[in-house]
Coordinates of C-alpha atoms in Angstrom, one line a residue:
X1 CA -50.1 17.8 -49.8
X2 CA -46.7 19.5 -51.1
X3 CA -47.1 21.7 -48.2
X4 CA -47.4 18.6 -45.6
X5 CA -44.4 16.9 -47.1
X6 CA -42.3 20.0 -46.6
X7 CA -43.0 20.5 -43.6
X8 CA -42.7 16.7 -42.5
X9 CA -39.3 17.4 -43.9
X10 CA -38.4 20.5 -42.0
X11 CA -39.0 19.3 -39.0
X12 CA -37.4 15.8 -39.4
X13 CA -34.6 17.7 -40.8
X14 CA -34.5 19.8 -37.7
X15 CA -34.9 17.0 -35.4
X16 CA -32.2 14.7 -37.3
X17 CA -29.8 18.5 -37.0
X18 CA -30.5 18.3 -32.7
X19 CA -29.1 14.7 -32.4
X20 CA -26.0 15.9 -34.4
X21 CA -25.4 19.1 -33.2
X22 CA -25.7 16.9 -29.6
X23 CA -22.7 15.0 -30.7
X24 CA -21.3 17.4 -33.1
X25 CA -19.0 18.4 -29.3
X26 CA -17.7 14.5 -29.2
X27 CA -15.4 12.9 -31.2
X28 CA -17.7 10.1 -32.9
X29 CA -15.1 6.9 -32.0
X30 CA -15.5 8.5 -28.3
X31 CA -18.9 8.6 -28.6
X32 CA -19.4 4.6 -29.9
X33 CA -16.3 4.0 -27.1
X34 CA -18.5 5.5 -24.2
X35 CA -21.6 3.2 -25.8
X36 CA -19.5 0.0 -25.6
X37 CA -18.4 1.1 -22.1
X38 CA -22.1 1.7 -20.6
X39 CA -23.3 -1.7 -22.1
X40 CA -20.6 -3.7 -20.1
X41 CA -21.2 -2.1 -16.8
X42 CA -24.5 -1.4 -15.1
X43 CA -25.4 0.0 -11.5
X44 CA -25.2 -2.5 -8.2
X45 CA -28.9 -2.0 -6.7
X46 CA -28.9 1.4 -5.0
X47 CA -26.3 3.2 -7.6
X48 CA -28.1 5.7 -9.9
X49 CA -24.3 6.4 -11.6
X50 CA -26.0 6.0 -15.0
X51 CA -29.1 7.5 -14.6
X52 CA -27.4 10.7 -16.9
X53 CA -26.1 8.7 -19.4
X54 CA -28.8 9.6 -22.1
X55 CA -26.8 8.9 -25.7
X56 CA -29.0 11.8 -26.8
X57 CA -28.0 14.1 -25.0
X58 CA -24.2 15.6 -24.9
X59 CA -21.9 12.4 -23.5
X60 CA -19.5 15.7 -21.7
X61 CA -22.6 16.0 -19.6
X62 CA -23.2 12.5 -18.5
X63 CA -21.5 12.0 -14.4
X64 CA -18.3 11.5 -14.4
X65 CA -17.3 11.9 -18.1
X66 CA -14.8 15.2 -18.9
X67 CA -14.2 16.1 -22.2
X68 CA -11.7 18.9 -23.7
X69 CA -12.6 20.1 -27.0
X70 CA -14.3 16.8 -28.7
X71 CA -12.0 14.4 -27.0
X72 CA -12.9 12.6 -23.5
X73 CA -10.1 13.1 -21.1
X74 CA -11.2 12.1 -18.0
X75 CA -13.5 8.9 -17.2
X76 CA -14.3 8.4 -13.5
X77 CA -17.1 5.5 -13.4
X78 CA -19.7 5.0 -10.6
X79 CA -20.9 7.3 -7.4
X80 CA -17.7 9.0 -6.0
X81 CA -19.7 9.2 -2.6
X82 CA -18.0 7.2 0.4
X83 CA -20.4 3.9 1.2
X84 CA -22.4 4.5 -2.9
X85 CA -22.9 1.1 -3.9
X86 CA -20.2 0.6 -7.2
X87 CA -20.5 -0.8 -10.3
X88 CA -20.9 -4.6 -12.1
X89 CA -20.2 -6.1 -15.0
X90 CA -16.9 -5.9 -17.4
X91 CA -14.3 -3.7 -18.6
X92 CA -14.9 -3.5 -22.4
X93 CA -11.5 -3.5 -24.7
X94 CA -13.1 0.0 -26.4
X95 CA -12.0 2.0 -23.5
X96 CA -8.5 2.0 -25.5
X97 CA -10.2 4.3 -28.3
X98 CA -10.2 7.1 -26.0
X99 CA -7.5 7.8 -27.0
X100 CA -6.5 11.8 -25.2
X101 CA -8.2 10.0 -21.8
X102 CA -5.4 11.2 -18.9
X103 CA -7.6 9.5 -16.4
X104 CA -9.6 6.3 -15.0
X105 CA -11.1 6.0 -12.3
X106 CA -13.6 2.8 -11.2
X107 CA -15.7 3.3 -7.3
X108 CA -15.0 -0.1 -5.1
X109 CA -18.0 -2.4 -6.4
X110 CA -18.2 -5.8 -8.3
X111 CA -16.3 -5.0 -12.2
X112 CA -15.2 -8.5 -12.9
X113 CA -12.7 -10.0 -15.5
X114 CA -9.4 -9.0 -16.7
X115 CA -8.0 -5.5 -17.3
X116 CA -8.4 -5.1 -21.3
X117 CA -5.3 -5.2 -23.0
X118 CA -6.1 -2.3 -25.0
X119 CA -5.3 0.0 -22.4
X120 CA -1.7 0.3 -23.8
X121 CA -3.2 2.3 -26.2
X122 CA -4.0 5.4 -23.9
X123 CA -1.0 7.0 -24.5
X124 CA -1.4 10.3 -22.6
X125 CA -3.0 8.1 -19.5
X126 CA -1.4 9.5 -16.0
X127 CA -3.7 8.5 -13.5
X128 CA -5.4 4.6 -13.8
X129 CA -7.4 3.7 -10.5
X130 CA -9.3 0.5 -10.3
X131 CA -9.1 -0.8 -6.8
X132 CA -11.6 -3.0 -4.4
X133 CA -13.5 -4.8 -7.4
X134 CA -13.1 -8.6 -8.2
X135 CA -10.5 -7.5 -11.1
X136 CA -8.7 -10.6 -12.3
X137 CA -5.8 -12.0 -14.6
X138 CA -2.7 -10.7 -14.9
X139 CA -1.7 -7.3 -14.9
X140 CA -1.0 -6.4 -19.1
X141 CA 2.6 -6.0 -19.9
X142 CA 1.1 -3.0 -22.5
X143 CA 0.8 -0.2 -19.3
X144 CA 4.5 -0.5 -19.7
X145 CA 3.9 1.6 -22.9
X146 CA 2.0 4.3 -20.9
X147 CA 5.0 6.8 -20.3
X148 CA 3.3 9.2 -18.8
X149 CA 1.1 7.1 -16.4
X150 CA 1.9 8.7 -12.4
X151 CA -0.6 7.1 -10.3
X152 CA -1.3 2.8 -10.9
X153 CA -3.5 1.8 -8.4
X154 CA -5.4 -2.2 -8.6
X155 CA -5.7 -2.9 -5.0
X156 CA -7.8 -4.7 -3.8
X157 CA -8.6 -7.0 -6.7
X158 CA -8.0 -10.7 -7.5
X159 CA -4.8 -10.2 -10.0
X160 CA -2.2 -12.7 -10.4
X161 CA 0.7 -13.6 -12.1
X162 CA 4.0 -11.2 -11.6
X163 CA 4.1 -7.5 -11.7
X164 CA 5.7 -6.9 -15.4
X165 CA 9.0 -5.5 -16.1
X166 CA 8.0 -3.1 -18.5
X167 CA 6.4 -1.4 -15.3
X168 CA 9.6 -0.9 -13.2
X169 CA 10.5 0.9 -16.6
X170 CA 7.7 3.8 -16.5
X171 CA 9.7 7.1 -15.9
X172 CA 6.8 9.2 -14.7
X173 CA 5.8 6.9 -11.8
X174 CA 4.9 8.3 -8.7
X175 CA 2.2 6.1 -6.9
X176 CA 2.1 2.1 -7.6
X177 CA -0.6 0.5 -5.0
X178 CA -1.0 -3.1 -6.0
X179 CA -1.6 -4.2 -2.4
X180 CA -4.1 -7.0 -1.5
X181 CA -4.3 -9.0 -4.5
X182 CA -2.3 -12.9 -5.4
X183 CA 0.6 -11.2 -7.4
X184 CA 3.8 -13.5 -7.2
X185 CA 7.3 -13.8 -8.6
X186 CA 10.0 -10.9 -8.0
X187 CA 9.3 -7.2 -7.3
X188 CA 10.8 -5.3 -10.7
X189 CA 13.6 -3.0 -10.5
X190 CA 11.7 0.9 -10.7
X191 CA 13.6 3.7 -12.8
X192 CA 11.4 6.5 -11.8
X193 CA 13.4 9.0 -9.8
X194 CA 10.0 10.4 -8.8
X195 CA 8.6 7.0 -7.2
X196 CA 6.8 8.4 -4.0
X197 CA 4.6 5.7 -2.6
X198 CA 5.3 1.8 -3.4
X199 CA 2.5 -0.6 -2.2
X200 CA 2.9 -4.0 -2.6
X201 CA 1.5 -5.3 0.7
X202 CA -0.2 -8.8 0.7
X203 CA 0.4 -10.7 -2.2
X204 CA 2.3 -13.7 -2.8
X205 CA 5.8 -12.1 -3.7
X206 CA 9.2 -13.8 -3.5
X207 CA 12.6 -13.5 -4.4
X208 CA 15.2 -10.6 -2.7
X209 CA 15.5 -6.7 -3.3
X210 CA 17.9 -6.1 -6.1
X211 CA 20.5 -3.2 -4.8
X212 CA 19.3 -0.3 -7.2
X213 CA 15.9 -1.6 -7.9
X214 CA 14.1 1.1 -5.4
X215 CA 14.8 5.1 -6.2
X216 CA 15.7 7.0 -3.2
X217 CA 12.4 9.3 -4.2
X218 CA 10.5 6.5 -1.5
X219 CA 8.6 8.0 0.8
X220 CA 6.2 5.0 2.0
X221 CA 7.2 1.4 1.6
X222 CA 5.1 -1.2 2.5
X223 CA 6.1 -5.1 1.1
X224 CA 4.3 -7.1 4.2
X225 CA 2.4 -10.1 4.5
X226 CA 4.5 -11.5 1.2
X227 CA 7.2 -14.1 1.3
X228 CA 10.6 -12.6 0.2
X229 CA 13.9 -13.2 1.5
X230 CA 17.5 -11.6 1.6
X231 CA 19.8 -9.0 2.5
X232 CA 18.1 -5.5 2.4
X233 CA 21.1 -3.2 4.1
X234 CA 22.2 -2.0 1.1
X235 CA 19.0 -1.3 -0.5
X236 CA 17.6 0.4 2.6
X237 CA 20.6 2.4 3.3
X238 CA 19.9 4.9 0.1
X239 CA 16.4 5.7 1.6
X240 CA 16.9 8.5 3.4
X241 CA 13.6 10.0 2.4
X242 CA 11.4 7.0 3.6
X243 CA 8.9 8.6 6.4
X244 CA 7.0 4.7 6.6
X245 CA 8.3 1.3 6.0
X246 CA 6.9 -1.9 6.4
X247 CA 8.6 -5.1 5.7
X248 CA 6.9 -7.1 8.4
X249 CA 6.0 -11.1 7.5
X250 CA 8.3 -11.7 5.2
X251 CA 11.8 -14.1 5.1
X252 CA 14.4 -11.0 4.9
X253 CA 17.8 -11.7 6.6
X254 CA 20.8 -10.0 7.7
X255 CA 21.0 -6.9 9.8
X256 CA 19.2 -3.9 10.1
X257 CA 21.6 -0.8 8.7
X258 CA 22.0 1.7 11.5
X259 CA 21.2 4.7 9.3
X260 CA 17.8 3.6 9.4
X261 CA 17.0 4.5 12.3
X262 CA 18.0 8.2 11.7
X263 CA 15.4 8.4 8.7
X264 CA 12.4 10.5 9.2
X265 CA 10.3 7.6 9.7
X266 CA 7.3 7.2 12.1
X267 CA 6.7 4.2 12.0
X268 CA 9.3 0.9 11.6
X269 CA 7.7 -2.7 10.6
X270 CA 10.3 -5.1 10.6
X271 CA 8.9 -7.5 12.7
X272 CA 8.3 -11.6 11.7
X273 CA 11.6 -11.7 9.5
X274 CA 14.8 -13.4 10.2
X275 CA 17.2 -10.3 10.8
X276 CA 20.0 -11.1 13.0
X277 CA 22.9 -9.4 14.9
X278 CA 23.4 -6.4 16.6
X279 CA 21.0 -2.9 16.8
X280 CA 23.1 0.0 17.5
X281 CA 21.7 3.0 16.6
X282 CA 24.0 6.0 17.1
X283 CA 22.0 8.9 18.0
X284 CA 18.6 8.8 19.9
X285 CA 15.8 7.7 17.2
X286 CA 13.3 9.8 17.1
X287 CA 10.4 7.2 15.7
X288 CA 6.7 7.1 17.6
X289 CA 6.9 3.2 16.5
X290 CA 9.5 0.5 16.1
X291 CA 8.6 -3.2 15.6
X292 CA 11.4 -5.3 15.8
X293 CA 9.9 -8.2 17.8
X294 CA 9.9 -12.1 16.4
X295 CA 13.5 -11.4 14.8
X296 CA 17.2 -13.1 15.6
X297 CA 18.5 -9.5 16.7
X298 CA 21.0 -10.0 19.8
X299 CA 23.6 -8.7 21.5
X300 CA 22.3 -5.6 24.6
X301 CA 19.5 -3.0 24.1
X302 CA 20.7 0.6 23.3
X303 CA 19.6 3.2 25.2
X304 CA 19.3 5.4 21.7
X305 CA 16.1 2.9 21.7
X306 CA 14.3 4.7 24.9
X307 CA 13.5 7.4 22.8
X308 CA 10.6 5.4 21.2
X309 CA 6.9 6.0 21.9
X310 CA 5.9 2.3 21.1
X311 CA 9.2 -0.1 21.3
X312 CA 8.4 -3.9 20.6
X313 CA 11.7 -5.9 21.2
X314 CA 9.6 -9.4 22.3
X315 CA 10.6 -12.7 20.9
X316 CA 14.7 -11.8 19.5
X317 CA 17.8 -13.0 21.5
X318 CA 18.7 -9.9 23.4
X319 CA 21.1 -10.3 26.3
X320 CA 22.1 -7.9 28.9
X321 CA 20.2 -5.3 31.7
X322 CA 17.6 -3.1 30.2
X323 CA 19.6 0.4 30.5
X324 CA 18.6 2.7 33.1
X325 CA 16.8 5.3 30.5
X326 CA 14.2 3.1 29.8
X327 CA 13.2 2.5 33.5
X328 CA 12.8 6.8 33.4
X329 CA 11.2 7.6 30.0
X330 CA 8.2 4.5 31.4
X331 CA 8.0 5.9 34.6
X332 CA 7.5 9.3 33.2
X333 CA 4.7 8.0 31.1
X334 CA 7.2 8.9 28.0
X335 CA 7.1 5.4 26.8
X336 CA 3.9 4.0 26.2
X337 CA 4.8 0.6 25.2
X338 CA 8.1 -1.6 26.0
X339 CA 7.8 -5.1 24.9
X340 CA 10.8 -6.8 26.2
X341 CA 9.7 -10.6 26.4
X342 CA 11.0 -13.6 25.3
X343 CA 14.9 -12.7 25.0
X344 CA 17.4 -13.3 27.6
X345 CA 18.2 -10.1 29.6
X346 CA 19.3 -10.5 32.7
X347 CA 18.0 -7.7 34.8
X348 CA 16.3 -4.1 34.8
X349 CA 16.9 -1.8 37.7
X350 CA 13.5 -0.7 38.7
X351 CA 11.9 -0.1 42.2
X352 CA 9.3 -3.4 42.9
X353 CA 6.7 -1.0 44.3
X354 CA 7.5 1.9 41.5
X355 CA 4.0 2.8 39.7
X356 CA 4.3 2.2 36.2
X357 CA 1.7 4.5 34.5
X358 CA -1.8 3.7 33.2
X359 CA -1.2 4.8 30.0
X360 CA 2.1 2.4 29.9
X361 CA 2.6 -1.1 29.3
X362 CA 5.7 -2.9 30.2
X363 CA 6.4 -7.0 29.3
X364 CA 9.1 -8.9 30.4
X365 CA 8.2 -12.1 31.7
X366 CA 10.4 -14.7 29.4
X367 CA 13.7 -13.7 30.0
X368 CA 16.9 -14.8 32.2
X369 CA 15.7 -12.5 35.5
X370 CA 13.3 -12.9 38.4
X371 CA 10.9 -10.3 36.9
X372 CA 11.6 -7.0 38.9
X373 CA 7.7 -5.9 38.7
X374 CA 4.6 -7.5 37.8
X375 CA 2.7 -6.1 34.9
X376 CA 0.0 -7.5 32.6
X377 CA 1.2 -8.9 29.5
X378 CA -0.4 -9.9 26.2
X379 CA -1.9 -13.4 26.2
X380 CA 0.3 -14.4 23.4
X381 CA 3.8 -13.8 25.8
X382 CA 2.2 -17.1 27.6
X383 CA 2.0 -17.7 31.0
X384 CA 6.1 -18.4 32.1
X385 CA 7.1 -16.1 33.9
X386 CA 11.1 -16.8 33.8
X387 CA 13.0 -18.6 31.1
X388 CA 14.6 -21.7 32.2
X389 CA 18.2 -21.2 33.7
X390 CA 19.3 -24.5 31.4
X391 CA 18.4 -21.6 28.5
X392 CA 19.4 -18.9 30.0
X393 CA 23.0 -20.3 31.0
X394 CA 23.6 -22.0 27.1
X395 CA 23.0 -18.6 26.2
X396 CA 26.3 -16.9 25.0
X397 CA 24.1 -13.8 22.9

């Protein structure tokens, strides 16, 4: 019987030793932290994310848990695999015990609720990515205290409220994508002098661009589809790095700064603002795309503009005959589109049985001139053909 009981004992001491040697490699508040975590979230039907996540077993082997020593350092929840169904459920507050975690990553799915407060606790966080999920509330003032956080992405989610100060105040930054969510109030002034890529598309965001609020680090700047207003010369004008910009559907005023247009930008989205005066560019812009079209720009078209692949200059108050190198560059095929409709130019000089190129499309119908050609234009340019000469002769550009 003595013998029995020892050896019941051996191997329930044995047994007891393989369930702590398993966790003996995790740090024991990561280990409860990574329980907490898997009973807030399960697998949308199809996703077999969690299928590993066998408490015991070693949690450093589960998918898409990395651990360094006894610490977790990276968390990267559901099937990484493009089209994997995500995940659903919650974000529980004990993610902030993790506490060496650099990384967080969440697939596009259904993780619902607010972003826990407690992630101001992950101190050595860089990279927090949580977009297309039904994420909600307000963004937590506390990321403000993550000073080494580099990449914030929440896109895609249902977040309100305004974009906290304390953000705008994260010296590391180098990728903030909050597009496509109902943020409002003012865009924050941003210290980081490493600020690459600042997403903020499609939200609800008003108020004007303060002078120094954007480092001249931008390289892609995207604000459309939001409703702010004023002067953006001076802030633009530092830019010189920006290779994409897009301030399209928005209330911004004033004029364009000619520098601009010397940038290395490929593509130019000004377009559905209220931008006024003159654009004079001074040496031959180099851009595939410029949108200026649904503006208050007047005064005559450059011919530093012909140089554009796609040029869209419908629906502003330009006055004046198209220059002659525009009429070349679209007969050479250079230009593929030239929207010119809706303004009030007064002529182009272009031969009525010249070929314009398939691969071209040229709109001028809408302006102060017996159209020279007849080309196709997009249903939206209407059906006029010629502004009325009561407009065109009020006109004084």
């Amino acid at each position: 019987m003595k013998c029995l009981l020892r050896n019941l004992c051996a191997h329930g001491f044995l047994f007891l030793a393989h369930l702590i040697f398993a966790h003996a490699m995790l740090d024991p508040i990561d280990f409860l932290a990574l329980q907490s975590i898997r009973k807030s979230l399960n697998d949308m039907p199809g996703s077999h994310y969690f299928a590993s996540w066998d408490f015991t077993s070693d949690p450093c082997n589960f998918a898409g848990v990395y651990c360094d020593g006894n610490k977790v350092i990276a968390l990267n929840l559901g099937d990484p695999r493009a089209g994997a169904p995500g995940l659903t459920g919650r974000l529980d507050p004990a993610i902030g015990k993790l506490s060496a975690l650099a990384e967080l990553t969440i697939v596009p799915g259904r993780v619902m609720g607010s972003l826990p407060h407690t992630f101001s606790q992950l101190k050595y966080l860089r990279f927090l990515a949580i977009s297309r999920n039904f994420i909600s509330g307000e963004i937590p003032a506390g990321l403000g205290q993550l000073r080494g956080l580099q990449t914030l992405d929440l896109s895609f989610n249902q977040l309100s409220g305004s974009i906290p100060f304390s953000i705008g105040t994260l010296p590391a930054l180098y990728n903030v994508i909050l597009c496509h969510n109902r943020l409002s109030g003012s865009i924050p002034p941003f210290v980081s002098q490493s600020l690459s890529r600042l997403d903020l598309k499609h939200n609800d965001l008003s108020g004007s661009l303060s002078q120094h609020g954007l480092p001249s680090s931008l390289q892609y700047l995207s604000l459309s589809w939001n409703r702010l207003s004023g002067t953006v010369d001076r802030v633009l004008s530092r830019l010189n790095r920006l290779n994409y910009i897009d301030l399209s559907m928005n209330q911004f005023t004033g004029c364009i700064p000619v520098n601009l247009f010397s940038f290395p930008i490929s593509n130019l989205q000004l377009q559905r603002n209220q931008f006024y005066g003159p654009v004079q560019p001074v040496d031959q812009v180099k851009m595939e795309t410029v949108d200026l079209s649904f503006n208050r720009l007047s005064g005559e078209i450059s011919p530093m503009l012909s140089t554009v692949q796609n040029l869209y200059l419908n629906n502003n108050r330009f006055t004046g005959e198209v220059p002659r190198s525009f009429v070349e560059r679209l007969l050479s095929a250079s230009i593929q589109i030239l929207y010119l409709q809706h303004n009030y130019l007064t002529g182009m000089e272009i031969n009525p049985r010249a070929e314009i190129p398939v691969s071209s499309s040229l709109c001028l119908q809408y302006n102060c001139m017996v159209l020279p050609v007849q080309t196709p234009c997009p249903l939206k340019a209407g059906k006029q053909k010629t502004r009325p000469t009561a407009q065109c002769s009020q006109w004084k550009g």
